[in-house]
JSON list of C-alpha atoms in Angstrom, two decimals:
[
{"chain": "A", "resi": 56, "resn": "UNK", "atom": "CA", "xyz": [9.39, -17.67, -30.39]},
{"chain": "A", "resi": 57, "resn": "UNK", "atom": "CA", "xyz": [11.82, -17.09, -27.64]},
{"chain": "A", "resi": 58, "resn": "UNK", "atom": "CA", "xyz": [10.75, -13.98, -25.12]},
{"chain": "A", "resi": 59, "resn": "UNK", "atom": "CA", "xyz": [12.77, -12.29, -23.05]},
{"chain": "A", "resi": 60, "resn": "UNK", "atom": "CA", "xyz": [12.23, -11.79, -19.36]},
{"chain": "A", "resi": 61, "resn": "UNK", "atom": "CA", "xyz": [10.90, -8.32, -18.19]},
{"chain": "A", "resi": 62, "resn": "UNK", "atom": "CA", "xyz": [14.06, -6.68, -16.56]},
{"chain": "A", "resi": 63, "resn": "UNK", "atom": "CA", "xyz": [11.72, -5.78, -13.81]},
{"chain": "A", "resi": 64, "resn": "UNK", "atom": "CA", "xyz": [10.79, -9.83, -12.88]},
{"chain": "A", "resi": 65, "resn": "UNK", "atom": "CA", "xyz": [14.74, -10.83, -13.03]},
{"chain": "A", "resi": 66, "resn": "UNK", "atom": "CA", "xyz": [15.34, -8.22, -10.62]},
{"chain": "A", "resi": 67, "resn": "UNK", "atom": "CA", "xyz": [12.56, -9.04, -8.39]},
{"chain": "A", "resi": 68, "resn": "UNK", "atom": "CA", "xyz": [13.71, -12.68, -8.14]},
{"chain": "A", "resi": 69, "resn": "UNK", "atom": "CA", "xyz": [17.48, -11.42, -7.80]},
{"chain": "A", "resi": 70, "resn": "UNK", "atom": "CA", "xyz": [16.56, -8.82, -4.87]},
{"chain": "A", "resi": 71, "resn": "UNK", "atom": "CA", "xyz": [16.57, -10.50, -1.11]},
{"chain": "A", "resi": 72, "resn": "UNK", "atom": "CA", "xyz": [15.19, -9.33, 1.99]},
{"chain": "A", "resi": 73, "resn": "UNK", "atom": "CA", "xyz": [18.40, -8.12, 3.56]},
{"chain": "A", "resi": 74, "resn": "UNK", "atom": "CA", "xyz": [19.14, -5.94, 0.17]},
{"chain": "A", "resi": 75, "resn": "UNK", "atom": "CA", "xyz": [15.54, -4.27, 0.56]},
{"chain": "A", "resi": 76, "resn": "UNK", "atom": "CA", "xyz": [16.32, -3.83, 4.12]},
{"chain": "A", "resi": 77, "resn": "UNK", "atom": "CA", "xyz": [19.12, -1.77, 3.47]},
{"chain": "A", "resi": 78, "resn": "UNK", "atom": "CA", "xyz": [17.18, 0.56, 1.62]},
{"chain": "A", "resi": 79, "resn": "UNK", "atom": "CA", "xyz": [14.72, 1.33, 4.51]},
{"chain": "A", "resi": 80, "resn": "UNK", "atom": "CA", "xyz": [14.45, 4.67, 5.37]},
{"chain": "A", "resi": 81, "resn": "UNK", "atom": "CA", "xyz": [11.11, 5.30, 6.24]},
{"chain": "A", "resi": 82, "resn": "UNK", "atom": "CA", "xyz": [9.77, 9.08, 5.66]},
{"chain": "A", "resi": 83, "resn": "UNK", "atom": "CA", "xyz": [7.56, 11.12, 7.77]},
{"chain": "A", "resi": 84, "resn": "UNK", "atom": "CA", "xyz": [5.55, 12.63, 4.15]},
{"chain": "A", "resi": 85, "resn": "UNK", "atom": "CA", "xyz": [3.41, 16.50, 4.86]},
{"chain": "A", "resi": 86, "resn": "UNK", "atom": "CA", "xyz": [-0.08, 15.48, 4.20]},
{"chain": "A", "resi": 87, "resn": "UNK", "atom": "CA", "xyz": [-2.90, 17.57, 5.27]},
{"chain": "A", "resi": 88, "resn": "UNK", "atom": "CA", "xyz": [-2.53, 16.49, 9.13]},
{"chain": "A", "resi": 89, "resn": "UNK", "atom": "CA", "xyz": [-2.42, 12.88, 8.35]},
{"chain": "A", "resi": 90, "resn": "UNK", "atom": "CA", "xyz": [0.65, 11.37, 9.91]},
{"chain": "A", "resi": 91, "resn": "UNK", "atom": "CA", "xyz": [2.09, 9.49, 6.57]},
{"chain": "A", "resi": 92, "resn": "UNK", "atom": "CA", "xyz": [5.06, 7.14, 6.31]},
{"chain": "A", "resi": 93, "resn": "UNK", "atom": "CA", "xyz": [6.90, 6.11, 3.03]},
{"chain": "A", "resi": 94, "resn": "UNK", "atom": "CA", "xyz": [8.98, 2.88, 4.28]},
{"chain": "A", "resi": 95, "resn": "UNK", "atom": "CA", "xyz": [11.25, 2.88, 0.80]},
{"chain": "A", "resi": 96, "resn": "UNK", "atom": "CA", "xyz": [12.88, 4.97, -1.96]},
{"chain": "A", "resi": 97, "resn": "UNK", "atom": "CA", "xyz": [10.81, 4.49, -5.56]},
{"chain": "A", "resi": 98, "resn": "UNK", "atom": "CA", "xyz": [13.66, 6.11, -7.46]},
{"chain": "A", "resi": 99, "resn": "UNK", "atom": "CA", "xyz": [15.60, 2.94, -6.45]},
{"chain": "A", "resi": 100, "resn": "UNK", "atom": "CA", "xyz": [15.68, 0.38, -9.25]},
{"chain": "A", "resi": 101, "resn": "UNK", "atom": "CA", "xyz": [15.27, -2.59, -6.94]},
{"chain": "A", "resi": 102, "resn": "UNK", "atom": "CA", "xyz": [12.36, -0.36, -5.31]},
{"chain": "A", "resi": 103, "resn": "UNK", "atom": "CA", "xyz": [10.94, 0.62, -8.55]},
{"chain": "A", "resi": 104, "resn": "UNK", "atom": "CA", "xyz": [11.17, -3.27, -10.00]},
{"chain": "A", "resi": 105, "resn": "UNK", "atom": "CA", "xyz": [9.08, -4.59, -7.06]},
{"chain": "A", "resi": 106, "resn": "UNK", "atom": "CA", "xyz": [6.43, -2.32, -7.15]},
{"chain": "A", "resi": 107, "resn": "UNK", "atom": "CA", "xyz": [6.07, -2.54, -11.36]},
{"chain": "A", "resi": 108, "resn": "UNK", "atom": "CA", "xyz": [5.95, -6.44, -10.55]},
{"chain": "A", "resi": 109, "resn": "UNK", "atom": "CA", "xyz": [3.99, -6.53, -7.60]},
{"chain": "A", "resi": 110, "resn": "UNK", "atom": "CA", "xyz": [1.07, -3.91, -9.61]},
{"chain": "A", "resi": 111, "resn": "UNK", "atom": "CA", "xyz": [0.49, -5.14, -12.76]},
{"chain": "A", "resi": 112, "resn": "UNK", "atom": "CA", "xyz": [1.79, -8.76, -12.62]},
{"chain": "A", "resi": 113, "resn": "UNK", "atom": "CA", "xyz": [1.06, -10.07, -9.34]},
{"chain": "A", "resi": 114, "resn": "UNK", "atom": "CA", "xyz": [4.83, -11.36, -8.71]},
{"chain": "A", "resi": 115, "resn": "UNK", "atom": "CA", "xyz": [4.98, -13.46, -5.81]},
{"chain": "A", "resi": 116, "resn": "UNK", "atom": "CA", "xyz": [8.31, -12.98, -4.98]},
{"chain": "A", "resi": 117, "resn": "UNK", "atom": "CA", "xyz": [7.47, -9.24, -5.00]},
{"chain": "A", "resi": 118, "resn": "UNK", "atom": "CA", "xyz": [4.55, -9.35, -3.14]},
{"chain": "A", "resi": 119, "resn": "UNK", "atom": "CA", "xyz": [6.48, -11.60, -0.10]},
{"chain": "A", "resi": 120, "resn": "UNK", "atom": "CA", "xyz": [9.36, -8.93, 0.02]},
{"chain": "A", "resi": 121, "resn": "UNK", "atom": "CA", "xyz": [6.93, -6.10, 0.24]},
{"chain": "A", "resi": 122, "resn": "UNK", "atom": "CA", "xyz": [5.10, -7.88, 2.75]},
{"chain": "A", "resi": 123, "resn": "UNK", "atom": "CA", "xyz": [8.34, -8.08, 5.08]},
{"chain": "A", "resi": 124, "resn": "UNK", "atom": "CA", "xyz": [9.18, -4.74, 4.82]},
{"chain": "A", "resi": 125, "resn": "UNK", "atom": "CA", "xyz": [5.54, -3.71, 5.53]},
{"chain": "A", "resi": 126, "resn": "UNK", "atom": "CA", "xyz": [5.59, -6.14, 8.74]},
{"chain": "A", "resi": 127, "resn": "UNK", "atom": "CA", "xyz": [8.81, -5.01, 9.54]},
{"chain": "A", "resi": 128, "resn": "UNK", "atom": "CA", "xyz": [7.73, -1.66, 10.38]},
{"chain": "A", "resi": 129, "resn": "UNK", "atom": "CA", "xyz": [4.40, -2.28, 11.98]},
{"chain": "A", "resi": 130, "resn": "UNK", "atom": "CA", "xyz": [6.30, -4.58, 14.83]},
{"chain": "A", "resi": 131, "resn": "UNK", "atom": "CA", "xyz": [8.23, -1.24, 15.56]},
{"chain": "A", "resi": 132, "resn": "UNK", "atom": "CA", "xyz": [4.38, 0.28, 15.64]},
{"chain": "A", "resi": 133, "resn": "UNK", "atom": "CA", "xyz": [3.06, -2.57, 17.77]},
{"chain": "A", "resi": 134, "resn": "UNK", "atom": "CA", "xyz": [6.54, -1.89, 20.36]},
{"chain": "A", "resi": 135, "resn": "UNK", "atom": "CA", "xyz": [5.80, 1.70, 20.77]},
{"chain": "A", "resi": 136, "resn": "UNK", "atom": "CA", "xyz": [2.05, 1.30, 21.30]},
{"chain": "A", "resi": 137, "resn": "UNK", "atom": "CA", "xyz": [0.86, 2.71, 24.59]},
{"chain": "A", "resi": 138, "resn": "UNK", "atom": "CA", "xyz": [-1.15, 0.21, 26.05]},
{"chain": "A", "resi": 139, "resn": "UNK", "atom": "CA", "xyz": [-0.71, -3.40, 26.48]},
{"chain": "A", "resi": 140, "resn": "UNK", "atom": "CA", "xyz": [-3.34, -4.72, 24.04]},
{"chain": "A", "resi": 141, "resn": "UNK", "atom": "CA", "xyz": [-2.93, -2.54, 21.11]},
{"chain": "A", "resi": 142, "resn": "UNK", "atom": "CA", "xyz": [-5.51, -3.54, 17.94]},
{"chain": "A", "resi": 143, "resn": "UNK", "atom": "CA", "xyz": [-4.08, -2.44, 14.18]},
{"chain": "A", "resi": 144, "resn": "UNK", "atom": "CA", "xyz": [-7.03, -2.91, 11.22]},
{"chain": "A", "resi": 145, "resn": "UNK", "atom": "CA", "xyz": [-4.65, -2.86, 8.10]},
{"chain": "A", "resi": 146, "resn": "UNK", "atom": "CA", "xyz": [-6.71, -1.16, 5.69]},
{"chain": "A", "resi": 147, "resn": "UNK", "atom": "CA", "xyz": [-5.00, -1.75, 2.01]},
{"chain": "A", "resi": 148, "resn": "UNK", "atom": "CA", "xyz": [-6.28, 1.09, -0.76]},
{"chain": "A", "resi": 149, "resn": "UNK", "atom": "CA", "xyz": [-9.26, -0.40, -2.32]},
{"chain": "A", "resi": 150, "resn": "UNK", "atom": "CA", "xyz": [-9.55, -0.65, -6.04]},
{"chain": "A", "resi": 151, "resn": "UNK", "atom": "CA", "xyz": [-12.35, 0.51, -8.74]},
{"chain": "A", "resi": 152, "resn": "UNK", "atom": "CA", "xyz": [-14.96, -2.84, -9.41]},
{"chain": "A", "resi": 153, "resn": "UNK", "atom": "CA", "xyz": [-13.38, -1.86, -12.93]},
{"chain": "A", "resi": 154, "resn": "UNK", "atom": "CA", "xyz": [-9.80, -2.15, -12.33]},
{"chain": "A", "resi": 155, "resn": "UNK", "atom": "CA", "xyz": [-10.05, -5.52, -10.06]},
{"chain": "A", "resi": 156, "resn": "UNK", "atom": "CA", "xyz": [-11.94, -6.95, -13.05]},
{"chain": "A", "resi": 157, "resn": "UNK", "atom": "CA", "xyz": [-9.45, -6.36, -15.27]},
{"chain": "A", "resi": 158, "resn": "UNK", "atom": "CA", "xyz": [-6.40, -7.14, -12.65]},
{"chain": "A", "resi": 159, "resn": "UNK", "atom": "CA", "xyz": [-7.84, -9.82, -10.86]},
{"chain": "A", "resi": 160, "resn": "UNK", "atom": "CA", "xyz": [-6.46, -8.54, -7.44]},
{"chain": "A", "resi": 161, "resn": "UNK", "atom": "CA", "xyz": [-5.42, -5.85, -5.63]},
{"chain": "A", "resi": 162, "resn": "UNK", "atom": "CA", "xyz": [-1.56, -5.62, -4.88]},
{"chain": "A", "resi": 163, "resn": "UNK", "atom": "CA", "xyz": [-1.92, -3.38, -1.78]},
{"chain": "A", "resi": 164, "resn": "UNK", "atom": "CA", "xyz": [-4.02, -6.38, -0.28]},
{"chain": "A", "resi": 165, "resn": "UNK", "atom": "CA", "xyz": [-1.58, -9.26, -1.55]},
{"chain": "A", "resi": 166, "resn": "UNK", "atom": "CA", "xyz": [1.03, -7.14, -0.15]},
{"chain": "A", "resi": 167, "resn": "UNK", "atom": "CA", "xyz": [-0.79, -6.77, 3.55]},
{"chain": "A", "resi": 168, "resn": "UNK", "atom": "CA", "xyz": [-1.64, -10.76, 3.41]},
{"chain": "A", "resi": 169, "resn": "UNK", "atom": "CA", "xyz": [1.92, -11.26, 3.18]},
{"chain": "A", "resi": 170, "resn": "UNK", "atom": "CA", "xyz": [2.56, -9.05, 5.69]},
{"chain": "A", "resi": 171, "resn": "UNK", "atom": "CA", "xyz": [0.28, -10.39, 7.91]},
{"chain": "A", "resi": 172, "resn": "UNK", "atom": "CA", "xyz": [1.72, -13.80, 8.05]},
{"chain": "A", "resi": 173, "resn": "UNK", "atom": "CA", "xyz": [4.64, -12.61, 9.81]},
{"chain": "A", "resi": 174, "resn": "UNK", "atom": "CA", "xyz": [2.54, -10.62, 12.49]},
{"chain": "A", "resi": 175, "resn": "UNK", "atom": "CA", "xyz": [0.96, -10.84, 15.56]},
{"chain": "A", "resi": 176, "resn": "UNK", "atom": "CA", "xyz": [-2.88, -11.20, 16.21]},
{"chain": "A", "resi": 177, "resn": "UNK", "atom": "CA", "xyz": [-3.05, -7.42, 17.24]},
{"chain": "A", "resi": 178, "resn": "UNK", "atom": "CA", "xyz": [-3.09, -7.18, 13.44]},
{"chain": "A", "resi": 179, "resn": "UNK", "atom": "CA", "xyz": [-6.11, -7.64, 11.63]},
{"chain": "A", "resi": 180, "resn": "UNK", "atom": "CA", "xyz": [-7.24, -7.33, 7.82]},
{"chain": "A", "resi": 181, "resn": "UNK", "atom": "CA", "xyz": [-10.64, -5.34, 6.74]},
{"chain": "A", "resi": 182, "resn": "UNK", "atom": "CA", "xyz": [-10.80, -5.06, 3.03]},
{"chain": "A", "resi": 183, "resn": "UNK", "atom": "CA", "xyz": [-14.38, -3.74, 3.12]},
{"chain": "A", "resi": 184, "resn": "UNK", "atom": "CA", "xyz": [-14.47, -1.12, 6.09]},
{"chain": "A", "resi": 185, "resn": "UNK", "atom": "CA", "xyz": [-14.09, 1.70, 2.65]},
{"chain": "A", "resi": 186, "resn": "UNK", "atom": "CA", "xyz": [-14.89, 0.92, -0.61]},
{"chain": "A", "resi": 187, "resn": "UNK", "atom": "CA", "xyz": [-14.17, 3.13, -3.96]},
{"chain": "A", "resi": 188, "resn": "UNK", "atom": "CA", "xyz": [-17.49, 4.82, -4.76]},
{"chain": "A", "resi": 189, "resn": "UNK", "atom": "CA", "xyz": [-16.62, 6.35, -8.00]},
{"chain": "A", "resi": 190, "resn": "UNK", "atom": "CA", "xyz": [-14.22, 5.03, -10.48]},
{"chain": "A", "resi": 191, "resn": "UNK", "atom": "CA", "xyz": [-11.22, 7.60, -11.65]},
{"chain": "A", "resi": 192, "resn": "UNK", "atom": "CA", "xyz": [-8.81, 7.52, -14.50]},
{"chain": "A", "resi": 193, "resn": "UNK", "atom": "CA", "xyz": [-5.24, 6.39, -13.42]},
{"chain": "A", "resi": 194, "resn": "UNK", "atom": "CA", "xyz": [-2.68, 8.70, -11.14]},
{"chain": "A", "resi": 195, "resn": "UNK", "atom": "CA", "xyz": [-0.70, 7.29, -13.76]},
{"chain": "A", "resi": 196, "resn": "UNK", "atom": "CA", "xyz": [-1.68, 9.36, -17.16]},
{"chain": "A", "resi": 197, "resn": "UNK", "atom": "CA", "xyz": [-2.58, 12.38, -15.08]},
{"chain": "A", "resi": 198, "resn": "UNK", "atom": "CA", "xyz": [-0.18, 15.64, -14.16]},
{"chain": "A", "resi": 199, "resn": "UNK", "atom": "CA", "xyz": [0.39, 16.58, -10.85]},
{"chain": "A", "resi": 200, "resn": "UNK", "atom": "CA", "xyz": [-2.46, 18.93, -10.62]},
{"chain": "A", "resi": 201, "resn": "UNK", "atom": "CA", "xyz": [-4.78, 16.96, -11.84]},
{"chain": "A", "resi": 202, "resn": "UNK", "atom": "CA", "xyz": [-3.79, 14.17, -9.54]},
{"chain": "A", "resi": 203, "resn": "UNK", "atom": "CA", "xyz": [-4.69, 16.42, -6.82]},
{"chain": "A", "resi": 204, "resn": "UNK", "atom": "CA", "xyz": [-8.00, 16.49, -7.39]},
{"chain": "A", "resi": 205, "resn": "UNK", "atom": "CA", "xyz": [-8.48, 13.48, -9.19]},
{"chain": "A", "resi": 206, "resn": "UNK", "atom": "CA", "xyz": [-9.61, 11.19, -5.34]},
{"chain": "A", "resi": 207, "resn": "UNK", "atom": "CA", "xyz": [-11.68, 14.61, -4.43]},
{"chain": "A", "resi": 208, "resn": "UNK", "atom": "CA", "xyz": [-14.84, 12.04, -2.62]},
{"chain": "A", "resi": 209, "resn": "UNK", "atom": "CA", "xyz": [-13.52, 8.76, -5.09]},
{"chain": "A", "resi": 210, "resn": "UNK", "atom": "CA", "xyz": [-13.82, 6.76, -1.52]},
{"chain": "A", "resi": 211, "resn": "UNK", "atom": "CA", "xyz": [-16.36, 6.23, 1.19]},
{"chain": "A", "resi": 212, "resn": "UNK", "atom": "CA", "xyz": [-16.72, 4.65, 5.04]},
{"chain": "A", "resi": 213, "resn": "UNK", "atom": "CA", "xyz": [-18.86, 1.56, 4.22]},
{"chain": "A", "resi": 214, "resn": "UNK", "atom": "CA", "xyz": [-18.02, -0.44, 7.99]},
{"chain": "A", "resi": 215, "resn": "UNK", "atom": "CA", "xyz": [-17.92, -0.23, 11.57]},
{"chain": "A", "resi": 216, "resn": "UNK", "atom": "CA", "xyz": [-15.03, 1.52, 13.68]},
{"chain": "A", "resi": 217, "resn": "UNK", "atom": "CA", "xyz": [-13.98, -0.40, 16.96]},
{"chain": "A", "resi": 218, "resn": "UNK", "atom": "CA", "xyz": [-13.05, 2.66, 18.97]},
{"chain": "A", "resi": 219, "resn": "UNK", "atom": "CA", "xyz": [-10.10, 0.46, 20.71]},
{"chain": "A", "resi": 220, "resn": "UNK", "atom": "CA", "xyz": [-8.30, -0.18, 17.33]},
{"chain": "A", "resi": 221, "resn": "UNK", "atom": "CA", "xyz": [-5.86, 2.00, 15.01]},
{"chain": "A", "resi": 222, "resn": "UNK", "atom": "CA", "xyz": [-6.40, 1.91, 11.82]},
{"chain": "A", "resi": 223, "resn": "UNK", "atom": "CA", "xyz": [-3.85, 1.94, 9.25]},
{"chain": "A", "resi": 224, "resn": "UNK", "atom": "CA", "xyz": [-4.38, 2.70, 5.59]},
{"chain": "A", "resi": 225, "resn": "UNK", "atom": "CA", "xyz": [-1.60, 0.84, 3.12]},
{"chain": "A", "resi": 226, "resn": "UNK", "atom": "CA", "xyz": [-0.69, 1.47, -0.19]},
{"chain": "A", "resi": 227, "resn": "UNK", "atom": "CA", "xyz": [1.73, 0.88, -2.51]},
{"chain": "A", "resi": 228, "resn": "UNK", "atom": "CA", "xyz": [3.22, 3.72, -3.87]},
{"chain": "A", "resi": 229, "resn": "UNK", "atom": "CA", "xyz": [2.70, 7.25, -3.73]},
{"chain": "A", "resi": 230, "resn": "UNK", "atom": "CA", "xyz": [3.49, 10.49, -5.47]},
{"chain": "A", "resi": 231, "resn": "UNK", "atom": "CA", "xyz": [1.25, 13.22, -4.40]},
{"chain": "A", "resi": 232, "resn": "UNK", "atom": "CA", "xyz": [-0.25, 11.14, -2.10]},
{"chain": "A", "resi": 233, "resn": "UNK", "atom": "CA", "xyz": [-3.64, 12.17, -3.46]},
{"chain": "A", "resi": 234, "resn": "UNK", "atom": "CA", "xyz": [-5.04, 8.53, -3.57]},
{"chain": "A", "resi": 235, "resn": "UNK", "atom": "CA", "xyz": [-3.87, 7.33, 0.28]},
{"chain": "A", "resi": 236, "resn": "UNK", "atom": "CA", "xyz": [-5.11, 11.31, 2.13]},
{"chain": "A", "resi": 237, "resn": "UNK", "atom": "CA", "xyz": [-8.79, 10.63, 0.17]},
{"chain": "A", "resi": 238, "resn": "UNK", "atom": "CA", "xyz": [-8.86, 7.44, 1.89]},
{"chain": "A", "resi": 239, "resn": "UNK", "atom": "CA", "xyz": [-7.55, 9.18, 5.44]},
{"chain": "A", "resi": 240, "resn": "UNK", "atom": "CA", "xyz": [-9.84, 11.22, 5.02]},
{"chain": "A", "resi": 241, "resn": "UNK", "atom": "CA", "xyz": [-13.08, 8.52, 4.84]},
{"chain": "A", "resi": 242, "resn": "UNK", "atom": "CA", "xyz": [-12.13, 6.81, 7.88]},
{"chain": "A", "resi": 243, "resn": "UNK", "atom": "CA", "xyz": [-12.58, 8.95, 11.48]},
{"chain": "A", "resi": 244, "resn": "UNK", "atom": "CA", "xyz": [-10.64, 8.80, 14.34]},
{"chain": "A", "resi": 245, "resn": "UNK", "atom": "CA", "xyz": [-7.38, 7.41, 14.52]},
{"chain": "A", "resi": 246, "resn": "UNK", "atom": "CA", "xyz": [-5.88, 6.85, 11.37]},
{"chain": "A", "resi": 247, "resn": "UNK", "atom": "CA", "xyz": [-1.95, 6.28, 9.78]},
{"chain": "A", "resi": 248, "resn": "UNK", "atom": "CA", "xyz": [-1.24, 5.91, 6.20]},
{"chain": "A", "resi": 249, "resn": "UNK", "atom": "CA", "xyz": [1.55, 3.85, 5.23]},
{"chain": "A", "resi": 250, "resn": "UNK", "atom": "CA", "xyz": [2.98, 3.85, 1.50]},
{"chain": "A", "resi": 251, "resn": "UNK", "atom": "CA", "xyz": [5.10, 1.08, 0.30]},
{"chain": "A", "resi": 252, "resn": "UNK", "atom": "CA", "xyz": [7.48, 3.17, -1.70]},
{"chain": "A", "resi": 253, "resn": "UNK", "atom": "CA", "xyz": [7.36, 7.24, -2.28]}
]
């Protein structure tokens, strides 16, 4: 039997870097005091493919032109740094023991070690500074409201701060941005979030 290919993969492998790029508009997104940025548009079919790909069937492709964007705009953070010898912990949104059982990874960190290969040393991964401490159903199959609440306390500080570093919290996509402030709101002291697509 003869399957056909998931519209979402043939667009991932037909999207390039330079068509992403033109969609880059990142978004200054209201959240609670936390200074959020959205780096691309999720209503945009390309957008939307990548992320579909890059979430539930860790697509290579997907996660490398993620990855660029997401580099792409933490040079411009590293540029307008204040000091000399800035330090960035890239922090991606950890997943339930549950759901990485049943994924086998966790696209906000493929995403950020693709990323990473294209940065500087002043940019550093921690994928155990917070950890999910209580396991939720998915943003996915909830409404709004109940999305709201649905983080209230899911995550919690687990590792040591280096006062000298920013910290920056990544995740792939967000609506309410429910999942990416409960996270903000584990880690103290100076802290971005950055979503993938919004």
């Amino acid at each position: 039997a003869l399957f056909p290919p998931r519209l979402t993969a043939t667009r991932s492998m037909q999207t390039t870097l330079s068509a992403l790029g033109a969609l880059g508009r990142p978004t200054q997104l209201s959240m609670n005091g936390y200074e959020v940025v959205s780096l691309l548009p999720y209503r945009d079919p390309l957008v939307r493919a990548l992320i579909l790909e890059a979430k539930y069937h860790q697509h290579t492709k997907a996660h490398e032109l993620l990855g660029a964007v997401l580099a792409e705009y933490l040079l411009s953070l590293q540029e307008d740094a204040p000091f000399e010898s800035p330090c960035f912990v890239l922090v991606p949104v950890p997943l339930s023991k549950k759901r990485y059982r049943e994924r086998g990874y966790n696209q906000a960190e493929c995403i950020v070690r693709e990323a990473l290969k294209l940065l500087p040393d002043a940019f550093l991964l921690d994928t155990r500074l917070v950890r999910r401490v209580r396991d939720t159903p998915p943003q996915t199959k909830l409404g709004r409201s109940a999305r709201l609440s649905n983080m209230d306390d899911a995550f919690a500080l687990t590792g040591a701060l280096t006062s000298n570093c920013t910290y920056i919290v990544i995740d792939d996509v967000t609506t309410t941005g429910s999942t990416l402030r409960a996270v903000l709101q584990a880690i103290p002291g100076k802290v971005l979030g950055i979503s993938l697509a919004h």
